[in-house]
Coordinates of N, CA and C in Angstrom, one line a residue:
E1 N 119.9 28.4 -35.8 CA 119.4 27.9 -34.5 C 120.1 28.7 -33.4
S2 N 119.3 28.9 -32.3 CA 119.8 29.7 -31.2 C 121.0 29.1 -30.5
V3 N 121.1 27.8 -30.3 CA 122.3 27.2 -29.7 C 123.5 27.4 -30.5
S4 N 123.4 27.2 -31.8 CA 124.5 27.4 -32.7 C 124.9 28.9 -32.8
E5 N 123.9 29.8 -32.7 CA 124.2 31.2 -32.7 C 125.0 31.6 -31.5
V6 N 124.6 31.1 -30.3 CA 125.4 31.4 -29.1 C 126.8 30.8 -29.2
F7 N 126.9 29.6 -29.7 CA 128.2 29.0 -29.9 C 129.1 29.9 -30.8
A8 N 128.5 30.3 -31.9 CA 129.2 31.2 -32.9 C 129.7 32.5 -32.3
L9 N 128.8 33.0 -31.4 CA 129.1 34.3 -30.7 C 130.3 34.1 -29.8
V10 N 130.4 33.0 -29.1 CA 131.5 32.7 -28.2 C 132.7 32.3 -29.0
D11 N 132.5 31.6 -30.1 CA 133.6 31.2 -30.9 C 134.2 32.4 -31.8
M12 N 134.8 33.3 -31.1 CA 135.2 34.5 -31.7 C 136.2 34.4 -32.9
D13 N 137.0 33.4 -32.9 CA 138.0 33.2 -34.0 C 137.4 32.3 -35.1
G14 N 136.2 31.8 -35.0 CA 135.6 31.0 -36.0 C 136.3 29.6 -36.2
S15 N 136.9 29.1 -35.2 CA 137.7 27.9 -35.3 C 136.8 26.6 -35.2
G16 N 135.5 26.8 -34.8 CA 134.6 25.7 -34.6 C 134.7 25.1 -33.2
T17 N 135.4 25.7 -32.4 CA 135.5 25.3 -31.0 C 135.5 26.5 -30.0
I18 N 135.1 26.2 -28.8 CA 135.1 27.2 -27.7 C 135.9 26.6 -26.6
E19 N 136.5 27.5 -25.8 CA 137.2 27.0 -24.6 C 136.3 26.5 -23.5
V20 N 136.6 25.5 -22.8 CA 135.8 25.0 -21.8 C 135.5 26.1 -20.7
T21 N 136.5 27.0 -20.6 CA 136.3 28.1 -19.6 C 135.2 29.0 -20.0
E22 N 134.8 29.0 -21.3 CA 133.8 29.9 -21.8 C 132.4 29.3 -21.7
L23 N 132.3 28.0 -21.3 CA 131.1 27.3 -21.2 C 130.1 27.9 -20.3
P24 N 130.4 28.4 -19.1 CA 129.4 29.0 -18.2 C 128.8 30.2 -18.8
V25 N 129.6 31.1 -19.5 CA 129.0 32.3 -20.1 C 128.0 31.9 -21.2
A26 N 128.4 30.9 -22.0 CA 127.6 30.5 -23.1 C 126.3 29.9 -22.6
L27 N 126.4 29.1 -21.6 CA 125.2 28.5 -21.0 C 124.3 29.6 -20.4
R28 N 124.9 30.6 -19.7 CA 124.1 31.6 -19.1 C 123.3 32.4 -20.1
V29 N 123.9 32.7 -21.3 CA 123.2 33.4 -22.3 C 122.0 32.6 -22.7
L30 N 122.0 31.3 -22.7 CA 120.8 30.5 -23.0 C 119.9 30.3 -21.8
G31 N 120.2 30.9 -20.7 CA 119.4 30.9 -19.5 C 119.6 29.6 -18.7
I32 N 120.7 29.0 -18.9 CA 121.0 27.8 -18.1 C 122.1 28.1 -17.1
E33 N 121.7 28.1 -15.9 CA 122.7 28.4 -14.8 C 123.2 27.1 -14.2
V34 N 124.5 26.9 -14.2 CA 125.1 25.7 -13.7 C 126.0 26.1 -12.6
L35 N 125.9 25.4 -11.5 CA 126.8 25.6 -10.3 C 128.2 25.3 -10.7
K36 N 129.1 25.9 -10.0 CA 130.6 25.8 -10.2 C 131.0 24.3 -10.2
E37 N 130.5 23.6 -9.2 CA 130.8 22.1 -9.1 C 130.4 21.4 -10.4
E38 N 129.2 21.7 -10.9 CA 128.7 21.1 -12.1 C 129.5 21.5 -13.3
Q39 N 130.0 22.7 -13.3 CA 130.8 23.2 -14.4 C 132.1 22.4 -14.5
K40 N 132.7 22.1 -13.3 CA 133.9 21.3 -13.3 C 133.6 19.9 -13.8
K41 N 132.5 19.3 -13.4 CA 132.2 18.0 -13.9 C 132.0 17.9 -15.4
I42 N 131.3 18.9 -15.9 CA 131.0 19.0 -17.3 C 132.4 19.1 -18.0
A43 N 133.2 20.0 -17.6 CA 134.5 20.2 -18.2 C 135.3 19.0 -18.2
A44 N 135.3 18.3 -17.1 CA 136.1 17.0 -17.0 C 135.6 15.9 -17.9
S45 N 134.3 15.9 -18.0 CA 133.7 14.8 -18.9 C 133.8 15.1 -20.3
L46 N 134.0 16.3 -20.7 CA 134.1 16.7 -22.2 C 135.5 16.9 -22.7
E47 N 136.3 17.3 -21.9 CA 137.7 17.6 -22.3 C 138.4 16.4 -22.9
D48 N 139.1 16.6 -24.0 CA 140.0 15.6 -24.5 C 141.4 16.0 -24.2
G49 N 141.6 16.9 -23.3 CA 142.9 17.4 -23.0 C 143.2 18.7 -23.7
S50 N 142.4 19.1 -24.7 CA 142.7 20.3 -25.4 C 142.1 21.5 -24.8
G51 N 141.1 21.3 -23.9 CA 140.4 22.5 -23.3 C 139.4 23.1 -24.2
L52 N 139.1 22.4 -25.3 CA 138.1 23.0 -26.3 C 136.9 22.1 -26.5
L53 N 135.8 22.7 -26.8 CA 134.5 22.0 -27.1 C 134.1 22.3 -28.5
T54 N 133.6 21.3 -29.1 CA 133.0 21.5 -30.5 C 131.6 21.9 -30.3
L55 N 130.9 22.3 -31.4 CA 129.5 22.6 -31.4 C 128.7 21.4 -30.9
E56 N 129.1 20.3 -31.4 CA 128.3 19.0 -31.1 C 128.4 18.8 -29.5
A57 N 129.5 18.9 -28.9 CA 129.7 18.7 -27.5 C 128.9 19.8 -26.7
F58 N 129.0 21.0 -27.2 CA 128.2 22.1 -26.6 C 126.7 21.9 -26.6
M59 N 126.2 21.4 -27.8 CA 124.8 21.1 -27.9 C 124.4 20.0 -27.0
G60 N 125.3 19.0 -26.8 CA 125.0 18.0 -25.8 C 124.8 18.5 -24.4
V61 N 125.7 19.4 -24.0 CA 125.6 20.0 -22.7 C 124.2 20.8 -22.6
V62 N 123.9 21.6 -23.6 CA 122.7 22.4 -23.6 C 121.5 21.5 -23.5
L63 N 121.5 20.4 -24.2 CA 120.3 19.5 -24.2 C 120.2 18.8 -22.8
D64 N 121.4 18.4 -22.3 CA 121.4 17.7 -21.0 C 120.9 18.6 -19.9
Y65 N 121.4 19.8 -19.8 CA 121.0 20.7 -18.8 C 119.8 21.5 -19.1
G66 N 119.6 21.9 -20.3 CA 118.4 22.6 -20.7 C 117.1 21.8 -20.6
S67 N 117.2 20.6 -20.8 CA 116.0 19.7 -20.7 C 115.6 19.5 -19.2
K68 N 116.5 19.8 -18.3 CA 116.2 19.7 -16.9 C 115.3 20.8 -16.4
L69 N 115.2 21.9 -17.1 CA 114.4 23.0 -16.7 C 113.3 23.3 -17.7
D70 N 112.1 23.6 -17.3 CA 111.2 24.0 -18.3 C 111.5 25.4 -18.8
Q71 N 110.9 25.8 -19.9 CA 111.2 27.1 -20.6 C 111.0 28.3 -19.6
D72 N 109.8 28.3 -18.9 CA 109.6 29.5 -18.1 C 110.6 29.5 -17.0
E73 N 111.0 28.4 -16.4 CA 112.0 28.4 -15.4 C 113.4 28.9 -15.9
Q74 N 113.7 28.4 -17.1 CA 115.0 28.8 -17.7 C 115.0 30.4 -17.9
L75 N 113.9 30.8 -18.5 CA 113.8 32.3 -18.7 C 113.8 33.1 -17.5
S76 N 113.1 32.6 -16.4 CA 113.1 33.3 -15.2 C 114.5 33.3 -14.6
K77 N 115.2 32.2 -14.7 CA 116.6 32.2 -14.1 C 117.5 33.1 -14.9
A78 N 117.3 33.1 -16.2 CA 118.1 34.0 -17.1 C 117.8 35.5 -16.7
F79 N 116.6 35.8 -16.4 CA 116.2 37.2 -16.0 C 116.9 37.5 -14.7
K80 N 116.8 36.6 -13.8 CA 117.4 36.9 -12.4 C 118.9 37.1 -12.5
V81 N 119.6 36.3 -13.4 CA 121.0 36.5 -13.6 C 121.3 37.9 -14.1
M82 N 120.5 38.4 -15.0 CA 120.7 39.7 -15.6 C 120.2 40.8 -14.7
D83 N 119.3 40.5 -13.8 CA 118.8 41.5 -12.8 C 119.8 41.7 -11.7
T84 N 120.9 42.3 -12.0 CA 122.1 42.3 -11.1 C 121.8 43.1 -9.8
E85 N 120.9 44.1 -9.9 CA 120.6 44.9 -8.7 C 119.4 44.4 -8.0
S86 N 118.8 43.2 -8.4 CA 117.6 42.6 -7.7 C 116.5 43.7 -7.6
M87 N 116.3 44.4 -8.7 CA 115.2 45.4 -8.7 C 114.0 44.9 -9.4
G88 N 114.0 43.7 -10.0 CA 112.9 43.2 -10.8 C 112.8 43.8 -12.2
V89 N 113.9 44.4 -12.6 CA 114.0 44.9 -14.0 C 115.5 44.7 -14.5
I90 N 115.6 44.6 -15.8 CA 116.9 44.6 -16.5 C 117.0 45.9 -17.2
T91 N 118.0 46.7 -16.8 CA 118.2 48.0 -17.4 C 119.1 48.0 -18.6
S92 N 119.0 49.0 -19.4 CA 119.9 49.1 -20.6 C 121.3 49.1 -20.2
K93 N 121.6 49.6 -19.0 CA 123.0 49.7 -18.5 C 123.5 48.2 -18.2
T94 N 122.6 47.4 -17.7 CA 122.9 46.0 -17.4 C 123.2 45.3 -18.7
L95 N 122.3 45.5 -19.7 CA 122.5 44.9 -21.0 C 123.8 45.3 -21.7
Q96 N 124.2 46.6 -21.5 CA 125.4 47.1 -22.0 C 126.6 46.3 -21.4
G97 N 126.5 46.0 -20.1 CA 127.6 45.2 -19.5 C 127.6 43.8 -20.0
I98 N 126.5 43.2 -20.3 CA 126.4 41.8 -20.8 C 127.0 41.8 -22.2
C99 N 126.7 42.8 -23.0 CA 127.2 42.9 -24.4 C 128.8 43.0 -24.3
K100 N 129.2 43.9 -23.4 CA 130.7 44.0 -23.2 C 131.3 42.7 -22.8
D101 N 130.7 42.0 -21.9 CA 131.2 40.7 -21.5 C 131.3 39.7 -22.7
L102 N 130.4 39.9 -23.6 CA 130.4 39.0 -24.8 C 131.2 39.5 -25.9
N103 N 132.0 40.6 -25.6 CA 132.9 41.2 -26.7 C 132.1 41.8 -27.8
E104 N 130.9 42.3 -27.5 CA 130.0 43.0 -28.4 C 129.6 44.3 -27.9
P105 N 130.5 45.3 -27.7 CA 130.2 46.5 -27.1 C 129.1 47.3 -27.9
V106 N 128.2 47.9 -27.1 CA 127.1 48.6 -27.7 C 126.9 49.9 -26.9
Q107 N 126.7 51.0 -27.6 CA 126.5 52.3 -26.9 C 125.2 52.2 -26.1
L108 N 125.2 52.9 -25.0 CA 124.0 52.9 -24.1 C 122.8 53.6 -24.8
T109 N 123.1 54.6 -25.5 CA 122.0 55.3 -26.3 C 121.3 54.4 -27.3
E110 N 122.1 53.5 -27.9 CA 121.6 52.5 -28.8 C 120.7 51.5 -28.1
L111 N 121.1 51.0 -27.0 CA 120.3 50.1 -26.2 C 119.0 50.8 -25.7
D112 N 119.2 52.0 -25.3 CA 118.0 52.8 -24.8 C 116.9 52.8 -26.0
S113 N 117.4 53.1 -27.2 CA 116.5 53.2 -28.3 C 115.8 51.9 -28.6
I114 N 116.6 50.8 -28.6 CA 116.1 49.5 -28.9 C 115.0 49.1 -27.8
L115 N 115.3 49.4 -26.6 CA 114.4 49.0 -25.5 C 113.1 49.9 -25.6
E116 N 113.3 51.2 -25.9 CA 112.1 52.1 -26.0 C 111.2 51.6 -27.1
E117 N 111.8 51.1 -28.2 CA 111.0 50.6 -29.4 C 110.3 49.3 -29.0
L118 N 111.0 48.4 -28.3 CA 110.5 47.1 -28.0 C 109.4 47.2 -26.9
V119 N 109.7 47.9 -25.8 CA 108.9 47.9 -24.6 C 108.4 49.2 -24.1
G120 N 108.8 50.3 -24.8 CA 108.4 51.6 -24.4 C 109.1 52.1 -23.2
D121 N 110.2 51.6 -22.8 CA 110.9 52.0 -21.6 C 112.4 51.6 -21.8
T122 N 113.3 52.1 -20.9 CA 114.7 51.7 -20.9 C 115.0 50.6 -20.0
Q123 N 114.0 49.9 -19.5 CA 114.2 48.7 -18.6 C 113.1 47.7 -18.9
I124 N 113.4 46.5 -18.6 CA 112.4 45.4 -18.9 C 112.1 44.6 -17.6
S125 N 110.8 44.5 -17.4 CA 110.3 43.7 -16.3 C 110.4 42.2 -16.6
E126 N 110.3 41.4 -15.6 CA 110.4 40.0 -15.8 C 109.3 39.5 -16.7
S127 N 108.1 39.9 -16.5 CA 107.0 39.4 -17.3 C 107.1 39.8 -18.8
T128 N 107.6 41.1 -19.0 CA 107.9 41.5 -20.4 C 109.0 40.7 -21.0
F129 N 110.1 40.4 -20.2 CA 111.2 39.7 -20.7 C 110.7 38.3 -21.1
L130 N 109.9 37.6 -20.3 CA 109.4 36.3 -20.6 C 108.6 36.3 -21.9
Q131 N 107.8 37.3 -22.0 CA 107.0 37.5 -23.2 C 107.8 37.7 -24.5
L132 N 108.8 38.6 -24.4 CA 109.7 38.8 -25.5 C 110.5 37.6 -25.9
M133 N 111.0 36.9 -24.9 CA 111.9 35.7 -25.2 C 111.0 34.6 -25.9
K134 N 109.8 34.4 -25.4 CA 109.0 33.4 -26.0 C 108.6 33.7 -27.4
Q135 N 108.5 35.0 -27.7 CA 108.1 35.4 -29.1 C 109.3 35.3 -30.0
S136 N 110.5 35.3 -29.5 CA 111.7 35.2 -30.3 C 112.0 33.7 -30.6
S137 N 113.0 33.5 -31.4 CA 113.4 32.1 -31.7 C 114.5 31.6 -30.7
L138 N 114.9 32.4 -29.7 CA 116.1 32.1 -28.9 C 115.8 30.8 -28.0
Y139 N 114.6 30.5 -27.7 CA 114.3 29.4 -26.8 C 113.5 28.3 -27.5
S140 N 113.8 28.1 -28.7 CA 113.1 27.1 -29.5 C 114.1 26.0 -29.9
F141 N 114.9 25.5 -29.0 CA 115.9 24.5 -29.3 C 115.4 23.1 -29.0

């Protein structure tokens, strides 16, 4: 499942927990943008003092916040987060930075090849991004 895949990606040590401080990144990967004030409220409501979240607690947050937005809105927000230069496209260079942030470094040439194969270009427009994401299993939680 996509939510558990994101959790596993953030749970680098395989402990079955993620740090509360990693919650915003994990939510952003799922296209859920939460304001800093909301992040603090979420952290305060979930923490048992350990600073760690289980998969079950993470899924609860995703369901609570993910259900507030429809799929297109979530995808559009995710696109805008990744469109760091506000050019209306996500470039392979931007994706490389995201992968690095997630501790999954990828060579730019590899990303260029993947994007060329997927969309025939080294950048993705918002409409293409929406179409690709809807075709994938990432937003079927």
